Short mmCIF file of C-alpha atoms in Angstrom, two decimals:
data_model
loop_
_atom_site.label_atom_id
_atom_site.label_comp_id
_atom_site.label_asym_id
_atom_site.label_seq_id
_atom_site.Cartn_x
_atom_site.Cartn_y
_atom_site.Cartn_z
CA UNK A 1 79.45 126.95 93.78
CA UNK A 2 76.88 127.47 90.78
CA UNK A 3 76.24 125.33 88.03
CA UNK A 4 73.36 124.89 85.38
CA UNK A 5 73.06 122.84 82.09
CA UNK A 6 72.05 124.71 78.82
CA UNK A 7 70.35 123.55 75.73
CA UNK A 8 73.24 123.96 73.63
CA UNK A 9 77.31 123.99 74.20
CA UNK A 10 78.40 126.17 76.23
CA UNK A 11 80.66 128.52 74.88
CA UNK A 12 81.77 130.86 77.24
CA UNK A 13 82.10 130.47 81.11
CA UNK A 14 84.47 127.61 80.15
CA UNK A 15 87.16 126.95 82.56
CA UNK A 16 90.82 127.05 79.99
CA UNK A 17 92.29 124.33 81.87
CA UNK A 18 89.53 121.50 81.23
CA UNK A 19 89.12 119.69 78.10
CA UNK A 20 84.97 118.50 78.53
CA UNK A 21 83.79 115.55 77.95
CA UNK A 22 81.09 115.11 75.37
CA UNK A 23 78.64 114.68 78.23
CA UNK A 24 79.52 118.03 80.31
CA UNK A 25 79.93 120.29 77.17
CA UNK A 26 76.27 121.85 78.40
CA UNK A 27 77.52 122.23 82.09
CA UNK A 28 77.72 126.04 82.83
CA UNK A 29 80.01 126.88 85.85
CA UNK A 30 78.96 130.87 87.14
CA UNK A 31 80.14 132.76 90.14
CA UNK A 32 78.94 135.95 90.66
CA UNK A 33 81.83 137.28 92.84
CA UNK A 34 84.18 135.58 90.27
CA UNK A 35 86.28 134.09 93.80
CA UNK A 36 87.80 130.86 92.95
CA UNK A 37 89.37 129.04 95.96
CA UNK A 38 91.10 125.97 96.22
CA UNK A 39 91.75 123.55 99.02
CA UNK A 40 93.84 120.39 98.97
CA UNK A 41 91.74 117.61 100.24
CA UNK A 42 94.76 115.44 99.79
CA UNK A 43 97.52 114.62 97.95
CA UNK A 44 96.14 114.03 94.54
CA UNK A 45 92.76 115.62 94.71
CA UNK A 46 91.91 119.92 94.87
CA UNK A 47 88.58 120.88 95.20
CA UNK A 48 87.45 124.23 93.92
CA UNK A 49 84.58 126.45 95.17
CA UNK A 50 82.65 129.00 93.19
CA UNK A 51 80.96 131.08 95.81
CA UNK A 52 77.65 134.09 95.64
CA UNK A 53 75.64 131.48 92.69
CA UNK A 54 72.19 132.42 92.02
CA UNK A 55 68.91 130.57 93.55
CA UNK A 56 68.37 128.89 89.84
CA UNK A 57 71.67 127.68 90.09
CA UNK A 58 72.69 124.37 91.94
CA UNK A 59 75.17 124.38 94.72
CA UNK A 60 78.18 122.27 93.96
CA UNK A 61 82.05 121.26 94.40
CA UNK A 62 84.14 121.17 91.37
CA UNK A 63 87.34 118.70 92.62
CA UNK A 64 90.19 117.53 90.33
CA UNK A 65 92.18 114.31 91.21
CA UNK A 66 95.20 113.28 89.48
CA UNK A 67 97.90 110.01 90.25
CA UNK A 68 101.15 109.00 88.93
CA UNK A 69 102.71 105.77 88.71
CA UNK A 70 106.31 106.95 90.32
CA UNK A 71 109.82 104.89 89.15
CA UNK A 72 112.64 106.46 91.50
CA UNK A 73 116.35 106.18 91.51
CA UNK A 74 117.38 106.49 95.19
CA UNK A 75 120.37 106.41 97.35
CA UNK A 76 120.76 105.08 100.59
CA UNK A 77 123.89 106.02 102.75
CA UNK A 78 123.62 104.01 106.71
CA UNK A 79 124.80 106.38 109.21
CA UNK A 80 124.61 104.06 111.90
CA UNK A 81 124.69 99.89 111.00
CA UNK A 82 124.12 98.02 113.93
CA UNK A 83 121.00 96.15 115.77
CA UNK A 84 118.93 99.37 114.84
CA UNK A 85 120.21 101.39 111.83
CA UNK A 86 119.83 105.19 110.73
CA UNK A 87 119.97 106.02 107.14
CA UNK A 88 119.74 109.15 105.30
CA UNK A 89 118.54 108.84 101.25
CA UNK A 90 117.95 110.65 98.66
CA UNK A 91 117.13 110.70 94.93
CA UNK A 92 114.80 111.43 91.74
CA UNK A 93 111.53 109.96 91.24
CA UNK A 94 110.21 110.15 87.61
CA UNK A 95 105.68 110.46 87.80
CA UNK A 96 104.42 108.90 84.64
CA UNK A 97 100.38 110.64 84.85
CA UNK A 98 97.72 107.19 85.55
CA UNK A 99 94.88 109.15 86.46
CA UNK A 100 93.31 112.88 85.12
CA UNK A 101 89.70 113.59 86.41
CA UNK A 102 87.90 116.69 87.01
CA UNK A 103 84.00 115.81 88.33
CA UNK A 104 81.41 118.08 89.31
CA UNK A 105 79.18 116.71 93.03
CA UNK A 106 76.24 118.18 94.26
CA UNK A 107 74.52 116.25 96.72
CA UNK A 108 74.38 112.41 95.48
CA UNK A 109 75.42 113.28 91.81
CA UNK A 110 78.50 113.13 90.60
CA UNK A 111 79.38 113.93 87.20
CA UNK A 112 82.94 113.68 85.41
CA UNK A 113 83.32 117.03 82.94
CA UNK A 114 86.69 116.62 81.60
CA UNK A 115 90.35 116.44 82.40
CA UNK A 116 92.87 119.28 83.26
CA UNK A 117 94.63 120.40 79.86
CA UNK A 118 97.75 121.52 81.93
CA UNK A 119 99.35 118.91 83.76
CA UNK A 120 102.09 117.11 82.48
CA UNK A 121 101.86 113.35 81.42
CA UNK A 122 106.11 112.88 82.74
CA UNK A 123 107.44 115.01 85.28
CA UNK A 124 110.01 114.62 88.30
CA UNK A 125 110.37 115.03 91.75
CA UNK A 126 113.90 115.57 94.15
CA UNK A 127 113.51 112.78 97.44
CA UNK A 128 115.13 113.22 100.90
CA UNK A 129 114.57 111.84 103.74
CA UNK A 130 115.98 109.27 106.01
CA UNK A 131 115.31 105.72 107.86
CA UNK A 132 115.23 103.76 110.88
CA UNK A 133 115.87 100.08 110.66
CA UNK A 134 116.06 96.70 112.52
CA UNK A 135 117.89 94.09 111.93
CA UNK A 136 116.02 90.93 113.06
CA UNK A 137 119.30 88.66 111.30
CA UNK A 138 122.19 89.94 109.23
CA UNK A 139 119.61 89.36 105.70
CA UNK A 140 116.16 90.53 107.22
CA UNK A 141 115.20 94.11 108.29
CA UNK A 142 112.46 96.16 108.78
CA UNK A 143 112.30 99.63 107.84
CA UNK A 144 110.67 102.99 108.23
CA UNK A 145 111.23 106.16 105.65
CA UNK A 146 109.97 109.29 105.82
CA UNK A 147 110.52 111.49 102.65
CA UNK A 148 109.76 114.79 101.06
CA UNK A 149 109.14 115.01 97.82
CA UNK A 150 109.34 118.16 95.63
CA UNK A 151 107.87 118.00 92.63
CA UNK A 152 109.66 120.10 89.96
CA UNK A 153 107.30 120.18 86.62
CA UNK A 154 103.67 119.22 87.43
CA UNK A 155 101.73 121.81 85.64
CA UNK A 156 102.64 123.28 82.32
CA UNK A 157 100.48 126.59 82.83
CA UNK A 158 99.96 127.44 86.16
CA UNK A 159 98.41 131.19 87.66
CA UNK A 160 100.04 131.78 90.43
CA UNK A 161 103.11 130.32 93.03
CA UNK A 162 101.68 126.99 93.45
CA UNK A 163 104.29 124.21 93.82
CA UNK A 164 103.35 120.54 94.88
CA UNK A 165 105.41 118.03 97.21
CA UNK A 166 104.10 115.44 99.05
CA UNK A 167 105.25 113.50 102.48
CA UNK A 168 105.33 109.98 102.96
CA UNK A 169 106.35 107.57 105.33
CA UNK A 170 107.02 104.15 104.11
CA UNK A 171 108.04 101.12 105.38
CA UNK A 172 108.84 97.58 104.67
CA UNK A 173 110.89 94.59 105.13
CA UNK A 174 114.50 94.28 103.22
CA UNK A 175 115.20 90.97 102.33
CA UNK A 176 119.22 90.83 101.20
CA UNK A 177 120.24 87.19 99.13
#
């Protein structure tokens, strides 16, 4: 990836999706093939590559990371209820956006430029999965859940067929009074 600061704002090479900060609005970000890839690092962060910069140019990773505080409304149906347990659940999750951050790094510097423009501060995701349990007495278990979870409105203007989910696999103790 290329970047370079100018004297003044920048006003073109601006990528439509970021709203700067006051501190990046001099940040140029050039590719001279004009290839933009992405690659999810992980759940909540994509890093983006600019590719062919000039030698005046510093070599870079743009990445954007973004997390949601999640409330969801599941339920839980026990296929088998005995010593060990199988469950199947499923549900809606609504993701209220925490966390909106799109930084530039090359080498040891890492600078902050803005926040993504199109993601949505409220948006909702379906949840399946199931779970293994074990009773140690009739008001104390310990679980383990793997879900999916589709995401159904991240983005708000998106190029292209991307659609988010995410897998997780939680577990805990239940604790019935």
């Amino acid at each position: 990836m290329g970047f370079s600061s100018t004297l003044q704002e920048a006003s073109t090479a601006k990528i439509q999706n970021i709203d700067y900060t006051s501190t990046a609005k001099n940040i140029v970000v050039t590719s001279q093939s004009g290839n933009f890839s992405s690659s999810p690092t992980s759940d909540s962060m994509f890093a983006f590559e600019i590719s062919n910069a000039s030698s005046s140019q510093r070599d870079g990773t743009m990445a954007q990371q973004f997390g949601y505080l999640e409330v969801p409304l599941e339920l839980d149906y026990a296929l088998i209820d005995r010593k060990f347990g199988l469950n199947i659940l499923g549900g809606i999750s609504s993701l209220f956006l925490i966390d909106n951050s799109v930084t530039l790094t090359s080498g040891e510097l890492t600078t902050e430029i803005g926040e993504a423009n199109n993601v949505n501060s409220v948006n909702f995701s379906t949840n399946i999965g199931f779970g293994v349990n074990y009773k140690f007495t009739p008001k104390i278990r310990f679980n383990v859940e793997p879900v999916f979870k589709y995401q159904l409105n991240t983005f708000s203007d998106v190029s292209g067929d991307f659609r988010p989910f995410s897998i997780g696999v939680y577990s805990g103790l239940n604790f019935k009074f």
